[in-house]
CSV table of C-alpha atoms in Angstrom, one decimal:
chain,number,residue,atom,x,y,z
A,592,GLU,CA,101.3,97.8,146.2
A,593,MET,CA,101.2,100.0,143.1
A,594,ARG,CA,103.9,99.4,140.4
A,595,SER,CA,104.4,100.8,137.0
A,596,LEU,CA,103.8,98.4,134.1
A,597,GLN,CA,107.5,98.2,133.5
A,598,GLU,CA,108.3,97.5,137.1
A,599,GLU,CA,105.6,94.7,137.2
A,600,MET,CA,107.0,93.2,134.0
A,601,LYS,CA,110.5,93.1,135.4
A,602,ARG,CA,109.2,91.5,138.6
A,603,ILE,CA,107.3,88.8,136.8
A,604,PHE,CA,110.2,88.3,134.3
A,605,ARG,CA,112.8,87.7,137.0
A,606,GLY,CA,110.5,85.9,139.5
A,607,GLU,CA,108.9,83.6,137.0
A,608,ALA,CA,109.7,83.7,133.3
A,609,VAL,CA,113.5,83.2,133.5
A,610,ASN,CA,113.7,81.8,137.0
A,611,PRO,CA,115.4,78.3,136.8
A,612,LYS,CA,112.9,76.9,139.3
A,613,PHE,CA,110.0,78.1,137.1
A,614,ILE,CA,111.6,76.5,134.0
A,615,GLN,CA,112.1,73.2,135.9
A,616,GLY,CA,108.5,73.3,137.0
A,617,MET,CA,107.3,73.8,133.4
A,618,LYS,CA,109.3,70.8,132.3
A,619,LYS,CA,107.2,68.6,134.6
A,620,HIS,CA,104.1,69.6,132.5
A,621,GLY,CA,105.6,68.3,129.2
A,622,TYR,CA,103.8,69.6,126.1
A,623,LYS,CA,101.7,72.1,128.1
A,624,GLY,CA,104.7,73.4,130.0
A,625,ALA,CA,106.5,74.1,126.8
A,626,GLN,CA,103.4,75.9,125.4
A,627,ASP,CA,103.1,78.0,128.5
A,628,MET,CA,106.8,79.1,128.2
A,629,ALA,CA,106.1,80.1,124.6
A,630,ASN,CA,103.0,82.0,125.8
A,631,TYR,CA,105.1,83.9,128.4
A,632,LEU,CA,107.4,85.1,125.7
A,633,ALA,CA,104.5,85.9,123.4
A,634,HIS,CA,102.7,88.0,126.0
A,635,SER,CA,106.0,89.8,126.9
A,636,TYR,CA,106.4,90.6,123.2
A,637,GLN,CA,102.8,91.8,122.8
A,638,TRP,CA,103.1,94.0,125.9
A,639,ASP,CA,106.4,95.4,124.5
A,640,ALA,CA,104.8,96.1,121.0
A,641,THR,CA,102.0,98.1,122.6
A,642,SER,CA,103.8,99.7,125.7
A,643,GLY,CA,107.5,99.5,125.1
A,644,ILE,CA,108.2,97.7,128.4
A,645,MET,CA,110.9,95.2,127.4
A,646,GLU,CA,114.6,95.9,127.4
A,647,ASP,CA,117.2,94.3,125.2
A,648,TRP,CA,118.6,92.3,128.1
A,649,MET,CA,115.2,90.8,128.7
A,650,TYR,CA,114.9,89.4,125.2
A,651,GLU,CA,118.5,88.2,125.5
A,652,LYS,CA,117.5,86.2,128.6
A,653,TYR,CA,114.5,84.7,126.9
A,654,ALA,CA,116.7,83.6,124.0
A,655,GLU,CA,119.4,82.3,126.4
A,656,LYS,CA,117.0,80.4,128.7
A,657,TYR,CA,114.2,79.3,126.4
A,658,ALA,CA,115.7,78.8,122.9
A,659,LEU,CA,119.4,78.4,123.2
A,660,ASP,CA,119.9,76.5,126.4
A,661,GLU,CA,120.8,73.0,125.2
A,662,LYS,CA,118.8,71.1,127.9
A,663,VAL,CA,115.7,73.2,127.5
A,664,GLN,CA,116.0,73.0,123.7
A,665,ASP,CA,116.4,69.2,123.7
A,666,TRP,CA,113.4,68.9,126.0
A,667,MET,CA,111.2,71.1,123.9
A,668,LYS,CA,112.2,69.3,120.7
A,669,ARG,CA,111.0,66.1,122.4
A,670,VAL,CA,107.8,67.3,124.0
A,671,ASN,CA,106.6,70.2,121.8
A,672,PRO,CA,108.8,71.3,118.9
A,673,TRP,CA,106.1,73.7,117.8
A,674,ALA,CA,106.5,75.7,121.1
A,675,LEU,CA,110.2,76.0,120.4
A,676,GLN,CA,109.5,77.1,116.8
A,677,ARG,CA,107.0,79.7,118.2
A,678,ILE,CA,109.6,81.0,120.7
A,679,THR,CA,112.3,81.3,118.0
A,680,GLU,CA,109.8,83.0,115.6
A,681,THR,CA,108.8,85.5,118.3
A,682,LEU,CA,112.4,86.4,119.1
A,683,LEU,CA,113.3,86.8,115.5
A,684,GLU,CA,110.2,89.0,114.9
A,685,ALA,CA,111.0,91.2,117.9
A,686,GLU,CA,114.4,91.9,116.5
A,687,ALA,CA,113.0,92.4,112.9
A,688,ARG,CA,110.5,95.0,114.2
A,689,GLY,CA,113.1,96.9,116.1
A,690,LEU,CA,111.9,96.0,119.6
A,691,TRP,CA,115.1,94.3,120.4
A,692,ASN,CA,118.7,95.2,119.5
A,693,ALA,CA,119.9,91.6,119.6
A,694,LYS,CA,123.5,90.5,119.8
A,695,GLU,CA,124.8,89.3,116.4
A,696,LYS,CA,125.8,85.9,117.9
A,697,THR,CA,122.3,85.5,119.4
A,698,MET,CA,120.6,86.3,116.1
A,699,LYS,CA,122.9,83.8,114.2
A,700,GLU,CA,122.1,81.1,116.6
A,701,LEU,CA,118.3,81.8,116.6
A,702,LYS,CA,118.2,81.8,112.8
A,703,ASN,CA,120.1,78.5,112.6
A,704,LEU,CA,117.8,77.0,115.3
A,705,TYR,CA,114.7,78.2,113.4
A,706,LEU,CA,115.9,76.6,110.2
A,707,SER,CA,116.7,73.4,112.0
A,708,ILE,CA,113.3,73.2,113.7
A,709,GLU,CA,111.5,74.0,110.5
A,710,GLY,CA,113.3,71.3,108.7
A,711,GLU,CA,112.6,68.8,111.5
A,712,LEU,CA,108.9,69.7,111.5
A,713,GLU,CA,108.6,69.4,107.7
A,714,GLY,CA,110.3,66.1,107.9
A,715,GLU,CA,107.8,64.8,110.4
A,716,GLY,CA,105.0,65.9,108.1
A,717,ASP,CA,106.6,64.0,105.3
A,718,ASP,CA,106.5,60.8,107.3
A,719,ASN,CA,102.8,61.0,107.7
A,720,VAL,CA,102.1,61.4,103.9
């Protein structure tokens, strides 16, 4: 079946990327699962930057399901905090580049999360010195 790029993106987005069963499945893969989730967002962002296929609600869902969901966030901090940092960075960059007109509350939470992760990762590095 032929679909437009935007239609296909929405199908994959709903059916996989933000589907709770998909997210639960990724959790079973630990470090790699978290990295794969970061890659899903990165690829969506890259497609949006070149083709304008993402809508604001889609970025909001990525933020809600990948970065700001407490259970997912705690899991990522344990298994792969770098993936969580990458997710947060990508979302902040999408907003900064004008690809996403984010809600003010979402942006505040993402900025706070980014600073928190950055501090934790720097702290881990200090322990190894």
